[in-house]
Coordinates of C-alpha atoms and ligand atoms in Angstrom, one line a residue:
X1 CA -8.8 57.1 33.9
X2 CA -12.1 55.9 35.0
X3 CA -11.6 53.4 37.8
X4 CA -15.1 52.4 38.6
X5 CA -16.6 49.6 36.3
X6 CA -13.1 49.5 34.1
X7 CA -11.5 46.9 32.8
X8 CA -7.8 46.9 33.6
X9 CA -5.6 44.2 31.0
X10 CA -2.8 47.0 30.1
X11 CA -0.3 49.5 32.1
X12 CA -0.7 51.8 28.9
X13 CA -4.4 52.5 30.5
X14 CA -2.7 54.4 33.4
X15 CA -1.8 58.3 33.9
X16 CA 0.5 59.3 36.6
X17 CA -2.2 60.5 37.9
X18 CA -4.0 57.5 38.1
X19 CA -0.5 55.7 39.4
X20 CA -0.8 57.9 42.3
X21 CA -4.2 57.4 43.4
X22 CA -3.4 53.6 43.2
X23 CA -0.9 53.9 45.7
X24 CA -2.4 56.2 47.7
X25 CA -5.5 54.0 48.4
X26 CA -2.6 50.8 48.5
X27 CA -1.2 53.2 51.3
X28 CA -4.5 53.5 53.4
X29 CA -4.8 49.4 53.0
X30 CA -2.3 48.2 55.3
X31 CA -3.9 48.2 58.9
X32 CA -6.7 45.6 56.8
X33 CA -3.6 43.9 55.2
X34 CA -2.2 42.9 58.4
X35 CA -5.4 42.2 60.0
X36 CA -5.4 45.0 63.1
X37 CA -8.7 46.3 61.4
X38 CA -10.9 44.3 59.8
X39 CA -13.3 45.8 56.8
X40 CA -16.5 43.9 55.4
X41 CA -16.8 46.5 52.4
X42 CA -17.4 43.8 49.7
X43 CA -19.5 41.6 52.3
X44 CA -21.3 39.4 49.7
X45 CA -19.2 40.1 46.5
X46 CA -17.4 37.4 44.4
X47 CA -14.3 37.5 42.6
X48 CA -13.9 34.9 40.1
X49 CA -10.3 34.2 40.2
X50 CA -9.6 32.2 36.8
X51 CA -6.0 30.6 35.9
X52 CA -4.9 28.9 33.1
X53 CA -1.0 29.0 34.0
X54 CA 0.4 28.4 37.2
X55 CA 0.6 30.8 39.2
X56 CA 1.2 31.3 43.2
X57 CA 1.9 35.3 44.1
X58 CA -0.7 36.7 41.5
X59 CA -3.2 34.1 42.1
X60 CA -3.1 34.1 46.0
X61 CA -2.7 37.5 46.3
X62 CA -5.4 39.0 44.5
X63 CA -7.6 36.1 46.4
X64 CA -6.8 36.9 50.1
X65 CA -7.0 40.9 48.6
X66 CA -10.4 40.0 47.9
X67 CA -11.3 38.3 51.3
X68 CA -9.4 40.8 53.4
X69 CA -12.0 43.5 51.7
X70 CA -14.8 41.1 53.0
X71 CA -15.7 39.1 49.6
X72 CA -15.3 35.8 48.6
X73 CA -13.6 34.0 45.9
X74 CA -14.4 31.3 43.6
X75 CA -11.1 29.8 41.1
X76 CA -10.4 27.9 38.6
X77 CA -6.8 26.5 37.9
X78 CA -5.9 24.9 34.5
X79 CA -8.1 24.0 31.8
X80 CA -8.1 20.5 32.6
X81 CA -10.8 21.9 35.5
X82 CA -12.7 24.0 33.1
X83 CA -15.2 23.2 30.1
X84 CA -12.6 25.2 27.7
X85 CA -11.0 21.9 27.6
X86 CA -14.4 20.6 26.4
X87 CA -14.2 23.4 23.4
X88 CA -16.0 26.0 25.1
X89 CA -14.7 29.5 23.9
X90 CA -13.2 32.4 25.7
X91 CA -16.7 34.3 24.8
X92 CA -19.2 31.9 26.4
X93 CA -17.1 31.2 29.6
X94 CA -17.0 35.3 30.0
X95 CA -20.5 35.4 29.0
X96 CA -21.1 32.6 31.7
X97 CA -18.9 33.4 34.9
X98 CA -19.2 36.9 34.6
X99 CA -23.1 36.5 35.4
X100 CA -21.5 34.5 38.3
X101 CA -18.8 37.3 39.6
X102 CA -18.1 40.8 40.2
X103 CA -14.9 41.3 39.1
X104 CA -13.1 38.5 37.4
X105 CA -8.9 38.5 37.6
X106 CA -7.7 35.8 35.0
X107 CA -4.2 34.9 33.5
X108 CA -3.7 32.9 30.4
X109 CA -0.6 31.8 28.1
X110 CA -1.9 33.4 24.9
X111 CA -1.2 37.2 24.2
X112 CA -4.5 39.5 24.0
X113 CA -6.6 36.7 25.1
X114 CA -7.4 38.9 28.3
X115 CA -8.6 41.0 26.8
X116 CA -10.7 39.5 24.1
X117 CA -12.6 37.5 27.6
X118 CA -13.1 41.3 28.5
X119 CA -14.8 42.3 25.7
X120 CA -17.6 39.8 26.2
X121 CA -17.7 39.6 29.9
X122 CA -20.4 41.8 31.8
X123 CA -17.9 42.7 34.9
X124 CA -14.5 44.2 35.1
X125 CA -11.7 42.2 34.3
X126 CA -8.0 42.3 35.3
X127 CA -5.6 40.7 33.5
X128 CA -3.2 38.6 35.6
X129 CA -0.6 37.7 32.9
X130 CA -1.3 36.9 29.1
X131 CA 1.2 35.2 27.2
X132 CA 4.4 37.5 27.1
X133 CA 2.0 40.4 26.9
X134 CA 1.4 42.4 29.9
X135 CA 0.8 42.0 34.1
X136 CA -0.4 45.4 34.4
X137 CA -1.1 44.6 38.2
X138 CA 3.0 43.3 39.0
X139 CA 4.6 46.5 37.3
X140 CA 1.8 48.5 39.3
X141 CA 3.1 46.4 42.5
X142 CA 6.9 46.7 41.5
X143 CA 6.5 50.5 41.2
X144 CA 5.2 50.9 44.6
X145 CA 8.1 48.7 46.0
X146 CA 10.5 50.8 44.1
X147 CA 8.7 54.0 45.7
X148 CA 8.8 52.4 49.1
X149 CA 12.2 51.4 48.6
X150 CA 13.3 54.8 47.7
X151 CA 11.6 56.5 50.5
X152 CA 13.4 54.1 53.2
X153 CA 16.5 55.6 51.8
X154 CA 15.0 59.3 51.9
X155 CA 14.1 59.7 48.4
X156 CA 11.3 60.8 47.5
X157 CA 10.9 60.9 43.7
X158 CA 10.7 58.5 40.7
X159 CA 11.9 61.1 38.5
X160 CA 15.6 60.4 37.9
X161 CA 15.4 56.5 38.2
X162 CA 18.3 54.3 37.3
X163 CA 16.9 50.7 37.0
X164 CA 18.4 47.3 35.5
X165 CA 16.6 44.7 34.0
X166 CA 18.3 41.4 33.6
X167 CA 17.4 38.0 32.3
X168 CA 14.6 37.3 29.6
X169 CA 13.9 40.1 28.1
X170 CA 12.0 39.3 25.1
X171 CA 9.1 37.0 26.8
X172 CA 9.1 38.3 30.4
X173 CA 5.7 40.1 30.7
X174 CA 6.6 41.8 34.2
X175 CA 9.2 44.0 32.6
X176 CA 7.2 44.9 29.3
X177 CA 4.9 46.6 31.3
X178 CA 7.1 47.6 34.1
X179 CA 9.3 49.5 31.0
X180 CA 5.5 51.2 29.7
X181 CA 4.5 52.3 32.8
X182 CA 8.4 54.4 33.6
X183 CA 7.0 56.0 30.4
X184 CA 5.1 58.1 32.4
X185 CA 7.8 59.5 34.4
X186 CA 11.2 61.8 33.7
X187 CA 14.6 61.3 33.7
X188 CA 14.7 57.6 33.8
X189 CA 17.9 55.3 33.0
X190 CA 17.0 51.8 31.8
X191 CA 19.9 49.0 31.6
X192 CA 18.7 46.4 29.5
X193 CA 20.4 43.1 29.8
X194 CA 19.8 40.1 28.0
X195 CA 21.7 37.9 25.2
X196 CA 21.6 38.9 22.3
X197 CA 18.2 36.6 21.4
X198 CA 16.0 37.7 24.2
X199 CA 16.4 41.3 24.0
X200 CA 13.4 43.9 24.9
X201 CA 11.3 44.2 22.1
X202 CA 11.8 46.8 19.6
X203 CA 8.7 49.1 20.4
X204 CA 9.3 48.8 23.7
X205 CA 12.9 50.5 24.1
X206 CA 11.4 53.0 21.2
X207 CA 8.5 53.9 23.5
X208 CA 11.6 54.4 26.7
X209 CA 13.6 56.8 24.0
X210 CA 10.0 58.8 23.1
X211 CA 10.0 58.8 27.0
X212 CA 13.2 61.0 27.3
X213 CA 14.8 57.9 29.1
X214 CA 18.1 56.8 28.6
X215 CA 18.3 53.5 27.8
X216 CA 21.4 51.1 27.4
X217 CA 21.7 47.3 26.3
X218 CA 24.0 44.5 27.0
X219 CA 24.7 41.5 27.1
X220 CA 26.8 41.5 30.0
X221 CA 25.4 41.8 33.8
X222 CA 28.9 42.7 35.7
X223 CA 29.6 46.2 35.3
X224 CA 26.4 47.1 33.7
X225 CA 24.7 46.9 37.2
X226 CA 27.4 49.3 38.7
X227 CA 25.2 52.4 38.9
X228 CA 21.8 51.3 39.6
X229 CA 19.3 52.6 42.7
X230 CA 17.5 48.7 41.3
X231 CA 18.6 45.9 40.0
X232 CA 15.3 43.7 38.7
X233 CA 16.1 39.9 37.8
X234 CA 14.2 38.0 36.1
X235 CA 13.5 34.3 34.9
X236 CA 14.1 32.3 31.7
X237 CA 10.5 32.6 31.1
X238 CA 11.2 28.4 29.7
X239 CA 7.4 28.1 28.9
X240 CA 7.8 31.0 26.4
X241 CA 10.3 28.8 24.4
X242 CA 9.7 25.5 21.9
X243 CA 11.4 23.6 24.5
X244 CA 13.2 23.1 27.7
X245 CA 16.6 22.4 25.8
X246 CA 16.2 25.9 23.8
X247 CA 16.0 27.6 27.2
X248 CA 18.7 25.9 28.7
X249 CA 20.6 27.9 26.7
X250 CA 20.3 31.0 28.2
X251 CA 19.6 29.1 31.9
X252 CA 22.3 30.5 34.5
X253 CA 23.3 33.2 31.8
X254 CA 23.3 36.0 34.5
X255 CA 23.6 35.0 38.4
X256 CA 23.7 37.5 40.6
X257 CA 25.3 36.6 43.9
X258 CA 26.6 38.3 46.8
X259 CA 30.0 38.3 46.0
X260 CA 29.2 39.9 42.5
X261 CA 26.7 42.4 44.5
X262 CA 29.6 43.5 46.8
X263 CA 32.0 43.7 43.6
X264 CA 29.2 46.1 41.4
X265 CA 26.7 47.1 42.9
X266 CA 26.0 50.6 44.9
X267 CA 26.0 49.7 48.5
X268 CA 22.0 51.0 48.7
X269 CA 21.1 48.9 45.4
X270 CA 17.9 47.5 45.6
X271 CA 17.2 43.3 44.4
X272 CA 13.8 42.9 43.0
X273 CA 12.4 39.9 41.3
X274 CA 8.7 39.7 40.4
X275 CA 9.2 35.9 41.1
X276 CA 9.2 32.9 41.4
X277 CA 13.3 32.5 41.2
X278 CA 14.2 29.4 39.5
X279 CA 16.3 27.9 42.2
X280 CA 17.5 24.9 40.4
X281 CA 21.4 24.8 40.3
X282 CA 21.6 25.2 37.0
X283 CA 19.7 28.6 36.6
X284 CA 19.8 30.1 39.9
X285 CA 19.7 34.2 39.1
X286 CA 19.4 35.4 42.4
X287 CA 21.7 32.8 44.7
X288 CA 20.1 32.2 48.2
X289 CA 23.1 34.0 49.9
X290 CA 21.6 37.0 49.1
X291 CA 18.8 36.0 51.7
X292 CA 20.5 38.1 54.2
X293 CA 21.2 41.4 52.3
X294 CA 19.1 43.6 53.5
X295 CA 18.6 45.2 50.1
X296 CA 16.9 42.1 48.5
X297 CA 13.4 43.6 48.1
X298 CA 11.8 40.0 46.6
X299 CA 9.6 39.0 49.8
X300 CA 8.4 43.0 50.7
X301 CA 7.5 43.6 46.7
X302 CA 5.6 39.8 47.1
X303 CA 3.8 41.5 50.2
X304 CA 3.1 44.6 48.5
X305 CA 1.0 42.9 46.0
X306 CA -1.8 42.5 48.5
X307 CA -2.2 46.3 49.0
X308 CA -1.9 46.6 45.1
X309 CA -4.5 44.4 44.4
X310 CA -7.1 45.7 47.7
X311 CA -6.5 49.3 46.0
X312 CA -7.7 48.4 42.3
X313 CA -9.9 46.1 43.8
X314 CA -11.6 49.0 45.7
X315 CA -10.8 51.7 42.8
X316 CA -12.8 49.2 40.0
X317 CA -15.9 48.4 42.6
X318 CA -16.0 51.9 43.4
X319 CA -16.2 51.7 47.3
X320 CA -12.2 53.3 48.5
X321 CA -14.6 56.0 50.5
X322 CA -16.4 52.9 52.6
X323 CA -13.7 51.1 53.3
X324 CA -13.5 52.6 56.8
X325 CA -16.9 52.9 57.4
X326 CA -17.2 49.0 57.3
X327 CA -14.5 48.7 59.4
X328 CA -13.5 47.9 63.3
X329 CA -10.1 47.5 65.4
X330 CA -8.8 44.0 66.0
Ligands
CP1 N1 5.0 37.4 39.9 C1 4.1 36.5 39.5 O1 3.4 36.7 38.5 O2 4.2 35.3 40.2 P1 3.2 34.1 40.0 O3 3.5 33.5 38.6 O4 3.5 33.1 41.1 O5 1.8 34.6 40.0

């Protein structure tokens, strides 16, 4: 794909091609990530940073991403805060802020509403959630953590991946696109769990079988986990449902522990959530006493979403090659 000027609102956008020069210029961010060089490359560039769901990793994230590049960033949260709550349509406010911005990131609750801002807005746009859609930029960040994951153990390749995906199936964003982009690579097992109700939609699992992939679904969490290299929770995405009694439901469903870890899980298995956990008793998939394991990924995959988000940030504005000339040690 084009990088330079392009919108990104889906992971189907992507080649492997394109995956790997993502994480090859995520790669080249860290010394700027954790501030022993500093870069001024977008010195006078403005990200408009617009969120109409809460949001604390994708929102912050791509924010200091965009400062530790040397730009600033302007936000809005909510549309309490913004004239949409006055009646003003998705067109005019990308018509408006993106003659203030030069790149806008934005996450909203309805599906495809990303990417109908995109089509009116004069600047790139990344899409930081939309409804149950896509987070093109989390299954970009999860990938990477998976790959760096791997590596730590001394494997090298994606190919021949054995992933399970547990919890809300149906309305989790993270792992539709996380499922589109393994598409694009070979050999890959999926383990689906969900109830029954909240399974992974149809075209979804039909694109993993084009794939090649092996894919399995069940309802039940032990024993399904028993032969994973990742195990990747998720939430009871409860603002997806008609109300918080529907999703109590399925709340607490599948809590994975330490003790059920040590019972199923390869002793190299790898705990991801794209997060946030819901830690209230009553849901509580990932318990805290897995805070210790050295396999729970959560905080390192929350970390890598700065060198995600610097990448395609640098890849979409065109300026990867003068990163380092704009740069000096700490
Ligand atoms: N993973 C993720 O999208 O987290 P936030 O909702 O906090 O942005």
């Amino acid at each position: 794909m084009k990088f330079s000027g392009s919108h990104i609102l889906s992971i189907s956008q992507f080649e492997r091609v394109d995956i790997e020069r993502v994480f090859e210029v995520a790669d080249r961010m860290e010394p700027y990530a954790h501030r022993q060089r500093v870069t001024k490359v977008l010195d006078g560039a403005i990200l408009g940073n617009m969120f109409f769901e809460p949001s604390t990793r994708t929102r912050v994230s791509f924010g200091c991403a965009f400062n530790l590049l040397g730009g600033e960033v302007r936000e809005t949260t909510g549309f309490e805060t913004s004239a949409i709550a006055k009646g003003e349509s998705l067109y005019d406010t990308a018509r408006v802020l993106s003659g203030y911005s030069d790149v806008i990131v934005m996450r909203h609750p309805v599906s495809g509403s990303v990417a109908e801002f995109a089509a009116a807005s004069r600047v790139p746009v990344i899409n930081g959630g939309d409804g149950a859609n896509e987070h093109p930029s989390q299954a970009l960040l999860d990938l990477y953590t998976i790959r760096k994951e791997l590596l730590h153990q001394g494997r090298s390749d994606l190919d021949g991946l054995r992933i399970a995906m547990i919890g809300d199936l149906k309305y989790g964003r993270t792992v539709h696109s996380l499922c589109k982009l393994l598409c694009l690579y070979r050999n890959v097992t999926v383990v689906l769990i969900s109830p029954t109700e909240l399974q992974m939609p149809g075209e979804i699992v039909e694109q993993l079988r084009s794939a090649g992939h092996t894919v399995v679904e069940s309802d039940v969490m032990e024993g399904s986990i028993s032969k994973v290299d990742i195990a990747y929770s998720t939430r009871i995405q409860e603002e997806r449902f008609a109300d918080r009694a529907e999703a109590d439901l399925y709340r607490g469903r599948y809590r994975l522990n330490q003790a059920i870890y040590t019972r199923n899980c390869e002793p190299n298995t790898v705990i991801m959530h794209p997060l946030p956990r819901d830690s209230r008793t009553e849901a509580n998939e990932l318990d805290n006493d897995l805070n210790d394991n050295p396999n729970l990924a959560i905080f390192r995959q929350a970390d890598n979403g700065v060198l995600v988000r610097m990448a395609l940030f640098a890849l979409i504005l065109d300026v990867v090659d003068q990163v380092d000339k704009n740069a000096r040690d700490v």
